[in-house]
PDB file of C-alpha atoms in Angstrom:
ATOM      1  CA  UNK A   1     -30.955 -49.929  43.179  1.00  0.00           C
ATOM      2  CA  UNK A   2     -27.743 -49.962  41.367  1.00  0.00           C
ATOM      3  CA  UNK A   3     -24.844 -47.287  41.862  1.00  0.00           C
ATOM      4  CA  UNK A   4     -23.940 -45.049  39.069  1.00  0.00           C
ATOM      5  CA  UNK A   5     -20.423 -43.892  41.024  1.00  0.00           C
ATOM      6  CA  UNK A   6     -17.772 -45.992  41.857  1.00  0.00           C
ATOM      7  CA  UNK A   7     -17.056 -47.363  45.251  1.00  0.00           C
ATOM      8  CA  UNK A   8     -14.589 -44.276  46.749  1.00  0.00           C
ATOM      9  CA  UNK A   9     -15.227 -41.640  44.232  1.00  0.00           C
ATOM     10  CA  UNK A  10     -15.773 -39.170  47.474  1.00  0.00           C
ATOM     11  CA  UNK A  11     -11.737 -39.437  47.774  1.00  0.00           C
ATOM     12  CA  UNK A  12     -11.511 -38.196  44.463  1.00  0.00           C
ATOM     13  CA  UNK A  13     -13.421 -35.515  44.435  1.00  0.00           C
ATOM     14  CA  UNK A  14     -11.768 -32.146  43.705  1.00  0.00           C
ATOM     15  CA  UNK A  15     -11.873 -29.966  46.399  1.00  0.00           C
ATOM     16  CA  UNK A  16     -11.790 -25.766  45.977  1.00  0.00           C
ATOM     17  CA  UNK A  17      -7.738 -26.189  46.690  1.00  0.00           C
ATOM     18  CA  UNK A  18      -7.495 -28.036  43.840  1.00  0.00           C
ATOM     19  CA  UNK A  19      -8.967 -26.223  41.521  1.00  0.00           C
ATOM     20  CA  UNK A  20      -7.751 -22.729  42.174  1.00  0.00           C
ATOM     21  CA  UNK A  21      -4.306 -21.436  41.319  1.00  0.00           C
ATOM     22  CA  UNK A  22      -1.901 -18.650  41.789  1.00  0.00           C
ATOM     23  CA  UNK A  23      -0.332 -18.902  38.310  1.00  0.00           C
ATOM     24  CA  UNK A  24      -2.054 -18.325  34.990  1.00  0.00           C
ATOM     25  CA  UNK A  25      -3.327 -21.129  33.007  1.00  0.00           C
ATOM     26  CA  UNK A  26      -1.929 -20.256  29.376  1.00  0.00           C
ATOM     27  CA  UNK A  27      -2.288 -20.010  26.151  1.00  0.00           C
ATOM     28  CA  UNK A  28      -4.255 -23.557  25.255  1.00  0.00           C
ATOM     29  CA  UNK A  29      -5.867 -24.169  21.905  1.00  0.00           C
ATOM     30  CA  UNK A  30      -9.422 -23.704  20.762  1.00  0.00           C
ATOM     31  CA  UNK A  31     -11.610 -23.305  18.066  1.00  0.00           C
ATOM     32  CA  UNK A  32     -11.563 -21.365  15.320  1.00  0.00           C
ATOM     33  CA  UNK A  33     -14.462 -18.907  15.220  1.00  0.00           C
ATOM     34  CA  UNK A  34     -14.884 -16.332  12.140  1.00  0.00           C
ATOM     35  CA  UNK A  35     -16.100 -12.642  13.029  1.00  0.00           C
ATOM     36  CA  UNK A  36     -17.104 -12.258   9.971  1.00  0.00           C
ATOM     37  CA  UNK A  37     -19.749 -15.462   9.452  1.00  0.00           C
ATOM     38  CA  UNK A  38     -20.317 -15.747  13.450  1.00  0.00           C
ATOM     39  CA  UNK A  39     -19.675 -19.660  13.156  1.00  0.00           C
ATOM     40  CA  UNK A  40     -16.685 -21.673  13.745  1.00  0.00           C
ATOM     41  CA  UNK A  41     -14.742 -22.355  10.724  1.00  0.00           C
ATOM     42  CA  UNK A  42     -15.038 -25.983   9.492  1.00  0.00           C
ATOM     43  CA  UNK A  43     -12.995 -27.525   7.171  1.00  0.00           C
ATOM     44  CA  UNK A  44     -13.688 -30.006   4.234  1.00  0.00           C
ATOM     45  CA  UNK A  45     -15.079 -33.015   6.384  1.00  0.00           C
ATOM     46  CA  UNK A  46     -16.953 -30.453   8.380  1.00  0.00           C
ATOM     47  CA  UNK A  47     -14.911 -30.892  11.084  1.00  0.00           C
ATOM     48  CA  UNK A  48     -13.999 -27.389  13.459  1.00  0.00           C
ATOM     49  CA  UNK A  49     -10.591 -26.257  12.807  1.00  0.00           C
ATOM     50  CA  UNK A  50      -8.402 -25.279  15.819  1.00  0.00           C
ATOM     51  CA  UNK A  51      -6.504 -22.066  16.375  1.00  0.00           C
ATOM     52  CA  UNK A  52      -3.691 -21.360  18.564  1.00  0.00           C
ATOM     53  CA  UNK A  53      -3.352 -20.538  22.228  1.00  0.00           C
ATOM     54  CA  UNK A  54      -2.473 -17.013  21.131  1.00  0.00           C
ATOM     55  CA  UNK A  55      -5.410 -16.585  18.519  1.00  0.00           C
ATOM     56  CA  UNK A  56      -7.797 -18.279  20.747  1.00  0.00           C
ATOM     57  CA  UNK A  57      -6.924 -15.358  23.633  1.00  0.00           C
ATOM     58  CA  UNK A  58      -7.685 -12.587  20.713  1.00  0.00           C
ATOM     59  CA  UNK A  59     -11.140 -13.966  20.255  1.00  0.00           C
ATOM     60  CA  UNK A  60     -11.449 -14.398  23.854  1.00  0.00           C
ATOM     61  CA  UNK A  61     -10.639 -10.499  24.193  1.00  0.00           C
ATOM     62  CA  UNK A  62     -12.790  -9.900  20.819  1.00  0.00           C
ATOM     63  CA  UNK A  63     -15.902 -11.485  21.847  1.00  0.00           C
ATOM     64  CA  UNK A  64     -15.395 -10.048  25.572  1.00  0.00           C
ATOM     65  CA  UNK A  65     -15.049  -6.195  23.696  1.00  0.00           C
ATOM     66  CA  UNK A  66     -17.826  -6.846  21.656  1.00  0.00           C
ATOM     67  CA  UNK A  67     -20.682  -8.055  24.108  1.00  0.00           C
ATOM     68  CA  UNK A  68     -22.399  -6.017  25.984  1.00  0.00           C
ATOM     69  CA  UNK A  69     -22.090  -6.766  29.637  1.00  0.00           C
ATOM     70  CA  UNK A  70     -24.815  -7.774  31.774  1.00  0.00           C
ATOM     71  CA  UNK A  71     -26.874  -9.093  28.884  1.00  0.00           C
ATOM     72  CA  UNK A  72     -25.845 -12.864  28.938  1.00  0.00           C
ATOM     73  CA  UNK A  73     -26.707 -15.137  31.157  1.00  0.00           C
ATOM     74  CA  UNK A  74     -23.351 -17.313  30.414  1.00  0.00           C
ATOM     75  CA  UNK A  75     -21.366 -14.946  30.949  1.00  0.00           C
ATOM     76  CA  UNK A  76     -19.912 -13.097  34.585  1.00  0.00           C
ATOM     77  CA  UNK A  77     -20.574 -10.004  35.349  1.00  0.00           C
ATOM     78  CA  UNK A  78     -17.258  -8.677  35.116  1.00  0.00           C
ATOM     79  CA  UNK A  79     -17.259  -9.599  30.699  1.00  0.00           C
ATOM     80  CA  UNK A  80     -18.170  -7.440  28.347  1.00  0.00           C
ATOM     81  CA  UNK A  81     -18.411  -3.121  28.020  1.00  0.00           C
ATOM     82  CA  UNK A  82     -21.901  -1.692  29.208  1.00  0.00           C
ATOM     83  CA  UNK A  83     -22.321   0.269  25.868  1.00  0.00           C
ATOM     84  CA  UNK A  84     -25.614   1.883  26.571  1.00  0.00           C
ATOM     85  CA  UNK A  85     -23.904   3.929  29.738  1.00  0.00           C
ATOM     86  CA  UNK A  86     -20.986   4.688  26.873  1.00  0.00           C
ATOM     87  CA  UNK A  87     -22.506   6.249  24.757  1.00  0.00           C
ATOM     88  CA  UNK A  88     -24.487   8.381  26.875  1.00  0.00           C
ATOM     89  CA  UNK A  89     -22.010  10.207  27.964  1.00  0.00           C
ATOM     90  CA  UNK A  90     -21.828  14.304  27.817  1.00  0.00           C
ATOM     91  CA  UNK A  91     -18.693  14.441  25.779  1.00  0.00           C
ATOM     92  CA  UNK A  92     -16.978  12.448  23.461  1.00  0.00           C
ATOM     93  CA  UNK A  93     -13.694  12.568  26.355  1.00  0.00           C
ATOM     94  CA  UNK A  94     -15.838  11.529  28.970  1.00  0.00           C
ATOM     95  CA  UNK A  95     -17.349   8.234  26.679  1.00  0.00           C
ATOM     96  CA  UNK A  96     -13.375   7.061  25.572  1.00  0.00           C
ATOM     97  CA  UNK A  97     -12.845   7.257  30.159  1.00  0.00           C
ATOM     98  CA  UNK A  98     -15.593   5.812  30.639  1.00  0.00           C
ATOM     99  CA  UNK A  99     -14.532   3.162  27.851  1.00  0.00           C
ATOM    100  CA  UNK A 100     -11.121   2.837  28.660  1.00  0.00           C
ATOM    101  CA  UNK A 101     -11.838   1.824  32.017  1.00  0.00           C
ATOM    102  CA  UNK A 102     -14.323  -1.081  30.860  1.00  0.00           C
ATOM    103  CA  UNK A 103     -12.145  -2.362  28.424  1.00  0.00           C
ATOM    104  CA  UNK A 104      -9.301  -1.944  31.293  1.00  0.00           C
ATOM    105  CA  UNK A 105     -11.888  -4.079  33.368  1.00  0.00           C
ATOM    106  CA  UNK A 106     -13.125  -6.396  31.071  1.00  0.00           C
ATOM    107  CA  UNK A 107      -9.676  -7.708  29.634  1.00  0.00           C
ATOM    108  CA  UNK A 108      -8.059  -8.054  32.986  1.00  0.00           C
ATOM    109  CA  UNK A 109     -10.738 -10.357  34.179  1.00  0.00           C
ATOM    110  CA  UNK A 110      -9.419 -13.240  31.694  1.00  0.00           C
ATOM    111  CA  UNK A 111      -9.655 -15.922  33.646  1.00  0.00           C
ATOM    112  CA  UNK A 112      -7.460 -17.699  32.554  1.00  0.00           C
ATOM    113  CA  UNK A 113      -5.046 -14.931  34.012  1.00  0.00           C
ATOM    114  CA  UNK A 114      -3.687 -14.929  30.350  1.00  0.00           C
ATOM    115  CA  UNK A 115      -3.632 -10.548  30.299  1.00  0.00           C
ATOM    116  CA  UNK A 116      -1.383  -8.889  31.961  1.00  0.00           C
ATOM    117  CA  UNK A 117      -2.105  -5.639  31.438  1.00  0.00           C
ATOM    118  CA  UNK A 118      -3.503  -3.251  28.375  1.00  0.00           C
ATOM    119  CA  UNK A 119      -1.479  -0.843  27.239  1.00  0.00           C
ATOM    120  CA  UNK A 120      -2.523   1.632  24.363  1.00  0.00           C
ATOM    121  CA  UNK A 121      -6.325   2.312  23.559  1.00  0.00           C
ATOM    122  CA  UNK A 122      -6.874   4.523  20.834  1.00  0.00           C
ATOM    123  CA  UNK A 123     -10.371   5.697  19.523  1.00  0.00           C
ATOM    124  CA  UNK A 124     -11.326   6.742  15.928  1.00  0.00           C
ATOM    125  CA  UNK A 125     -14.783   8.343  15.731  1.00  0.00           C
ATOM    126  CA  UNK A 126     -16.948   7.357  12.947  1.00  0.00           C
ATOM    127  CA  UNK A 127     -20.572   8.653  13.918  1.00  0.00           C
ATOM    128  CA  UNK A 128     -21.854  10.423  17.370  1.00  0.00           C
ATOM    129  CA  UNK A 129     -22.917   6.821  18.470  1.00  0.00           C
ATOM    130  CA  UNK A 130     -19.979   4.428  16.893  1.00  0.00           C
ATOM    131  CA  UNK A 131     -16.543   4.931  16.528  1.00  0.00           C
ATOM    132  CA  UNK A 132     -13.515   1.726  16.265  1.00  0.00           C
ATOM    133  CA  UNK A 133     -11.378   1.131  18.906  1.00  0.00           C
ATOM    134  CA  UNK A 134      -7.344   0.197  18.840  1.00  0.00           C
ATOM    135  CA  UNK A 135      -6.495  -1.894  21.702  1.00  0.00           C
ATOM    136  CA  UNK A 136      -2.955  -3.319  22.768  1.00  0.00           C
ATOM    137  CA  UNK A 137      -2.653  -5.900  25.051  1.00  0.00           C
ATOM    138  CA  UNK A 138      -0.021  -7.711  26.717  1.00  0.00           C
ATOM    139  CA  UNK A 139      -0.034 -11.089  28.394  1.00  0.00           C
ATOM    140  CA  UNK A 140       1.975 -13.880  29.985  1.00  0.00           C
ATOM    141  CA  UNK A 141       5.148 -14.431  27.847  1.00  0.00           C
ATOM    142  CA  UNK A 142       5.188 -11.172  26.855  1.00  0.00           C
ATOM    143  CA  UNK A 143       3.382 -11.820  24.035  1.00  0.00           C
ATOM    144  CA  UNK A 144       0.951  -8.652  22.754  1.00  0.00           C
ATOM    145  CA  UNK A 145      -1.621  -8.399  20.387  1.00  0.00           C
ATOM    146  CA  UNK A 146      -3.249  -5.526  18.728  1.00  0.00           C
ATOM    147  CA  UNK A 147      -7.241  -5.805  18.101  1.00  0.00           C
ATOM    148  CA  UNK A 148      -9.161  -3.128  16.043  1.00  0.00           C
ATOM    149  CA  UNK A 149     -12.746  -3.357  17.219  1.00  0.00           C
ATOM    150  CA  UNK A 150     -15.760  -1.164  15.703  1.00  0.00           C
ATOM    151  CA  UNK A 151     -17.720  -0.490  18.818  1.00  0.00           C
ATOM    152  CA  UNK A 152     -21.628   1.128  18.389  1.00  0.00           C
ATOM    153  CA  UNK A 153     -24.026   2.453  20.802  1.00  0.00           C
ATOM    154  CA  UNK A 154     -26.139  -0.312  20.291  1.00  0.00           C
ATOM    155  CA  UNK A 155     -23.773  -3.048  21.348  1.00  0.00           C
ATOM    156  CA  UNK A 156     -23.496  -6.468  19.429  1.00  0.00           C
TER     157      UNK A 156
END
């Protein structure tokens, strides 16, 4: 029977080593994805259009906000806010802790190591089970971005 791998392709192998690092990725490109349509933007030949390593980080912490956790399969356990436990909470104080700390959570396990740390969350109430949430982030390069998220208590 024939062999699909090349003779010596156990030398080359990556081992765990390798592959894990003590310094952040970066900011690489992607593709652009459109919150509003929930596809990837295409352009005249159809082709997907790329973002920047910046932009693709805000959709990174976008789509991790806006998930709720535990729910996909693809995803770790450490992505995504658990939105049901949210917005069950007694008070309205003890929901935007509760939420702080997720977001807190969920942001800082990029791993791409690309946030460094969050610093502002703000929280505008629009109903007893929604409000929209102003997040600041900062990452490598000191670069920060501000995301405005509406967050409901039945998750997205």
């Amino acid at each position: 029977m024939p062999n699909l791998f090349p003779q010596g392709y156990e030398e080359q192998l990556a081992t765990v080593s390798d592959i894990e690092r003590d310094e952040p990725v970066g900011y690489k490109p992607s593709a652009a994805f459109s919150f509003e349509t929930g596809d990837f933007v295409r352009n005249g030949s159809n082709q997907v259009e790329s973002v920047s390593g910046v932009e693709a980080w805000e959709d990174w912490c976008r789509i991790c906000l806006q998930t709720q956790r535990y729910t996909h399969a693809a995803y770790t356990t450490n992505f995504g806010i658990e939105y049901d436990r949210v917005f069950k909470s007694a008070s309205r104080s003890e929901a935007e802790s509760i939420l702080t700390r997720q977001i807190t959570e969920a942001l800082m396990a990029d791993p791409y190591g690309r946030t460094l740390y969050v610093s502002a969350v703000t929280y505008t109430w629009t109903a007893a089970d929604a409000l929209i949430a102003e997040v600041q982030v900062v990452g490598i390069n000191d670069v920060t971005i501000d995301i405005s998220i509406p967050l409901s208590g039945g998750g997205y």
